[in-house]
Amino acid sequence: MSVLSILALLGLALAALPIAIHMLVRRHAVRLDFPTLRFLRETPSFRVRPRRLQNPLLLAVRLAALFLLVLGFARPLFTFTSNGPAVRVVMLDASASMGARERSEAAKEVARDLIKGLGAGERAAIMQFSADVKLLSDVTADKSRLIGALETYRIDGGTTNFNQALRRANELLGRQPQSDSSIYLVSDFQRAELQRAQDDTTTTGMPARYRVIAKPVGAPLQRNAFFRDEAFTTSESGIEIVSTEIVATVDGQSAMRRSWNIGSSQNTQADIEWRTQANGQITARIISTSGDDFDADDERFLAFARPRSPSALLVESDDADANLYLRAALEAVPATAAASGDSGRSRLSVDGSGALLDDNSKLNSYALVVYTLREQPRAEDLQVLADFVREGGTLFLVASRDLDVSSWNEARERVGRALFPELKRKGEGTFRIGTADLAARELKGLESGVLDVLRGVNVRAGFDVATDKETDVLMRWSDGGSAMTRSRIGSGTVILFGTSPDRLSSDLGSSMSWPALVSSIARASLMTAEPPSYSVGEPVDVGEPASSTLRITDAAGKVKLANVGELMRRPEEVCPLPGVYRVESSERERFIAVNVPDAESTIPLATPEDLARRFGDTTTTPPTGKGAWRDASEGNGNAWRYFLAGVFVLLIAELLNRRLRREAVVGG
Amino acid sequence: MSERLLDPSVLASIGRLDLIARTVVEGFLIGLHSSPYRGLSQEFAEHRPYIAGDEMRRVDWRVFARTDRLYVKEFEEETNAPVRLLFDVSGSLNFAPRSPGKLDFARYLLASLAYVAIRQHDRVELVCFSDEVRERVPSGGGQRNLHSILAALDRVEANGQTRISFNVLSEAASWKRRGLAVLVSDLYDEPDEVVEAVTRMRRVGHDVIVFHLMDRAERLLDQNGTFEFRDLETGELMVADVGRVRRAYVKRISEVREFYSREFARSGSDYAELDPAEPLDKALSIYLRRRKSSLRRV
């Protein structure tokens, strides 16, 4: 137990008063006329001075009343602990938004007050958190050490993961002896981040014995401008970058689509700078020049492969029927839909060829190659196609009914089994398309009504496409087998469809759903296969085996070694700040762009009600220091209970006193 | 009815000593026939020849029938044995934990004794003393003497210290005839001296009744708490915790009471403890019994 007002305990000195009264009472004892003191005087104990304390029971009751009254003034604070000293874990939000409006400075100030407010024997630990958690100081009672650790607190560009932070705090506290522990969350508590934490049902709940006290810091943003939703197109005049600039204020937000036309080399304009890297990627930085309160998201970093021209190559086979339906579908791609993004200026041009082009550079000028697998595919062709895909192209393979599966499997073995999926011919009979992943990029253009039509198409000859962990299933047959898959080779994509539009294989060619399906795949081929940027803390897929070692160089030239797995599992440690990073593996070099997460740019902060809902009633504690405990104690209404108890006991004492006096009155 | 009239608390409501005395005695005598005290009424002592002036009602007509001579009955009451009422009016008698206090109780007792003695045609003397004689009513009989005694009892106040032995012996030295001495006191004097005085009176032939007045509170010290005790005789003050002294005090008082009982019995005196809360019949019966035996020896 501790008390908030030690001085009030001096009131216990008043206990001397009833003791003195009880000692002095003998001078005013009730007079009792007695016939003679002769025999009283003869008793041995009569010669002994009477007990100093008269009516010890009454004295004890009066002292108890006095103690309770003093305790009420002293305002005790009971903490139910067992044998360990109290531990405070201070969790500092290090996400990007803490860089706005001096929030990080305010957070440090709060942490400093918490450290200074540590009582005797109390210990603390400091951690900072964003997407991941970093320990700044382990549990210690050394305040100077804690203050020193506090100076290492730095903001990174990541998002805020409250659940992860609390989980780590729980783990740390779980290693401490049984104690009264509290977790102090110091953050700006952006409402979007808090909501995300609340929606994240995959994390385990916090043990009930640890109190979480939210310490909101920082003023809300008044105005913030940032870029989102990039798109790229290639035209004769160059590459057009389109991005949406959002200006958010407390009253709402406005958006404006802005575009820049960049050439093939590098340049710097007022609000954009770009460079074409040696590997053909373009890295760019868009700058928002609208004044705002949050600087960290004013820059938007991009890294993308040069967009291919909106053209498709149809490698025609001997199957005229298939060729007909394929070309018709490709040429039916709407002009507006043929553009990358929403620029609306590019159109899909369709070239036909009886064989694969020998010149890979010419092949690479196409965004989409459509190839029919029939009879005995050649491994050499598969190799050329694999190279095309590796360089960022999209390959759409359709499997004809006369495909020799053995030859196919053999050919794919020769070029690398991981590059192309295995096929297995379906049995006799008619079957249909079952489910489809309409969220996949390649099928996003399909409306649900079209899918219903597609699912009604009869298929008479088809193949099940084998899948593995590197393959995504885009469509399934009605019997559950894979009908269409997507796999990645380098920067490009392979779409393998387990049937063909020729009339002997299926009724696809004559279905209205076939052009829509092809159009959707074609439009996806025109989009950049890889996202032009990631958010800090977002897993980065570089298309390499997980164990591959990467050499990662940031914009300042600082080099770090990591493997692909780390880039996937702990990207915030590999790429902690926004910017462009060079990622080099044993096989190739590429650039990735990392930006401030979208959630860090939001303006609304959590209200006290939001905090109370998430963390419970303990969020309403006032600023640190003994004032916090005082208010908590008074808020709990403890003091008046002691006063009331003291008054009650006093009443008992006086009733007892009256009774004792009544019994004692004899004569007089 | 008679028992109720003997209840001191009832007597206190009467107020007047003469009425109290009469109430007590008459009530006592009314209940005598059905009481264990039967036989204590006036008894025939002897005949003597009738002389002019004797009351005709006292003529024993049976003897006249047998002898044709007039003889009158002579009862014990006609022996005129002196009764000396010795009343200790020291300050200790002011102890009154309840009504009536010791002093009033003693007044009722002595008034009743005087009344019954006068009624029995005894000559009664009253001496009230503490450290010295405070009131004295010379020996005499009849209503006039009774009234004097009652008036003295009414008048006397308890104060001063006890000097029982001195005063009793002083008085006894002045008695020319043997008689019955009734000492009414709380005996807060040196027990040896008190016993010695009574023994000496017995030695010279007086019958002695000692009525030891002791309230329950004196006997048991049944208060609780710490008190400032004030000695009613000396005025001395002393604070004491009753709880601490009670046991030893009660033991001492018991020793004194046993001493008195033993020694007075040894001396041939009557000794009775009287609690002011108890009825007076006990005291009256003791008195009458002792008087009867006293008259036989005269």
mmCIF file of C-alpha atoms in Angstrom, chain A residues 26-27 29-46 48-51 54-55 660 663-667, chain B residues 92 95 102 188-190 217-218 221 223-224 226-233 236-241 244-245 248-249 252-253 256:
data_model
loop_
_atom_site.group_PDB
_atom_site.id
_atom_site.type_symbol
_atom_site.label_atom_id
_atom_site.label_comp_id
_atom_site.label_asym_id
_atom_site.label_seq_id
_atom_site.Cartn_x
_atom_site.Cartn_y
_atom_site.Cartn_z
ATOM 1 C CA ARG A 26 -8.105 9.470 36.606
ATOM 2 C CA ARG A 27 -8.125 13.081 37.794
ATOM 3 C CA ALA A 29 -12.821 9.936 37.787
ATOM 4 C CA VAL A 30 -16.319 9.653 39.083
ATOM 5 C CA ARG A 31 -16.450 10.558 42.744
ATOM 6 C CA LEU A 32 -17.649 7.680 44.855
ATOM 7 C CA ASP A 33 -18.445 8.240 48.482
ATOM 8 C CA PHE A 34 -17.461 5.200 50.410
ATOM 9 C CA PRO A 35 -17.932 4.501 54.072
ATOM 10 C CA THR A 36 -14.261 4.072 54.668
ATOM 11 C CA LEU A 37 -11.055 3.591 52.779
ATOM 12 C CA ARG A 38 -9.704 1.496 55.649
ATOM 13 C CA PHE A 39 -10.088 -1.862 53.965
ATOM 14 C CA LEU A 40 -9.437 -0.575 50.481
ATOM 15 C CA ARG A 41 -6.175 0.811 51.708
ATOM 16 C CA GLU A 42 -5.267 -2.537 53.105
ATOM 17 C CA THR A 43 -5.514 -4.268 49.729
ATOM 18 C CA PRO A 44 -2.076 -4.664 48.139
ATOM 19 C CA SER A 45 -3.092 -3.406 44.723
ATOM 20 C CA PHE A 46 -4.578 -0.293 46.205
ATOM 21 C CA VAL A 48 -0.229 0.564 43.207
ATOM 22 C CA ARG A 49 -1.073 3.529 41.108
ATOM 23 C CA PRO A 50 -4.082 2.835 38.999
ATOM 24 C CA ARG A 51 -3.556 1.756 35.441
ATOM 25 C CA GLN A 54 -8.296 3.703 31.637
ATOM 26 C CA ASN A 55 -10.805 1.818 29.609
ATOM 27 C CA LEU A 660 -19.210 2.465 30.620
ATOM 28 C CA GLU A 663 -22.243 1.249 34.656
ATOM 29 C CA ALA A 664 -19.692 3.116 36.666
ATOM 30 C CA VAL A 665 -22.051 5.561 38.324
ATOM 31 C CA VAL A 666 -22.465 4.428 41.868
ATOM 32 C CA GLY A 667 -23.386 6.891 44.511
ATOM 33 C CA SER B 92 -19.784 6.327 57.194
ATOM 34 C CA PHE B 95 -23.305 5.770 52.556
ATOM 35 C CA LYS B 102 -27.627 3.213 55.997
ATOM 36 C CA TYR B 188 -15.714 0.764 60.887
ATOM 37 C CA ASP B 189 -13.369 0.898 63.787
ATOM 38 C CA GLU B 190 -10.545 -1.271 64.975
ATOM 39 C CA ALA B 217 -21.992 -2.436 47.844
ATOM 40 C CA GLU B 218 -19.747 -2.392 50.861
ATOM 41 C CA LEU B 221 -17.648 -3.688 45.962
ATOM 42 C CA GLN B 223 -18.992 -1.143 41.040
ATOM 43 C CA ASN B 224 -17.008 -1.154 37.820
ATOM 44 C CA THR B 226 -12.001 3.654 38.237
ATOM 45 C CA PHE B 227 -13.345 5.947 40.864
ATOM 46 C CA GLU B 228 -12.197 8.648 43.105
ATOM 47 C CA PHE B 229 -13.160 7.176 46.429
ATOM 48 C CA ARG B 230 -13.968 9.633 49.191
ATOM 49 C CA ASP B 231 -13.890 8.459 52.783
ATOM 50 C CA LEU B 232 -17.154 9.579 54.281
ATOM 51 C CA GLU B 233 -15.618 9.903 57.691
ATOM 52 C CA GLU B 236 -9.783 11.391 52.254
ATOM 53 C CA LEU B 237 -9.663 10.951 48.480
ATOM 54 C CA MET B 238 -8.081 8.145 46.606
ATOM 55 C CA VAL B 239 -8.436 6.976 43.026
ATOM 56 C CA ALA B 240 -8.651 3.268 42.593
ATOM 57 C CA ASP B 241 -9.467 0.845 39.882
ATOM 58 C CA ARG B 244 -7.866 -4.382 40.560
ATOM 59 C CA VAL B 245 -8.813 -4.086 44.229
ATOM 60 C CA ALA B 248 -8.555 -8.376 47.927
ATOM 61 C CA TYR B 249 -11.105 -6.009 49.401
ATOM 62 C CA ARG B 252 -10.624 -8.554 53.737
ATOM 63 C CA ILE B 253 -14.196 -7.564 54.432
ATOM 64 C CA VAL B 256 -13.595 -8.840 59.274
#
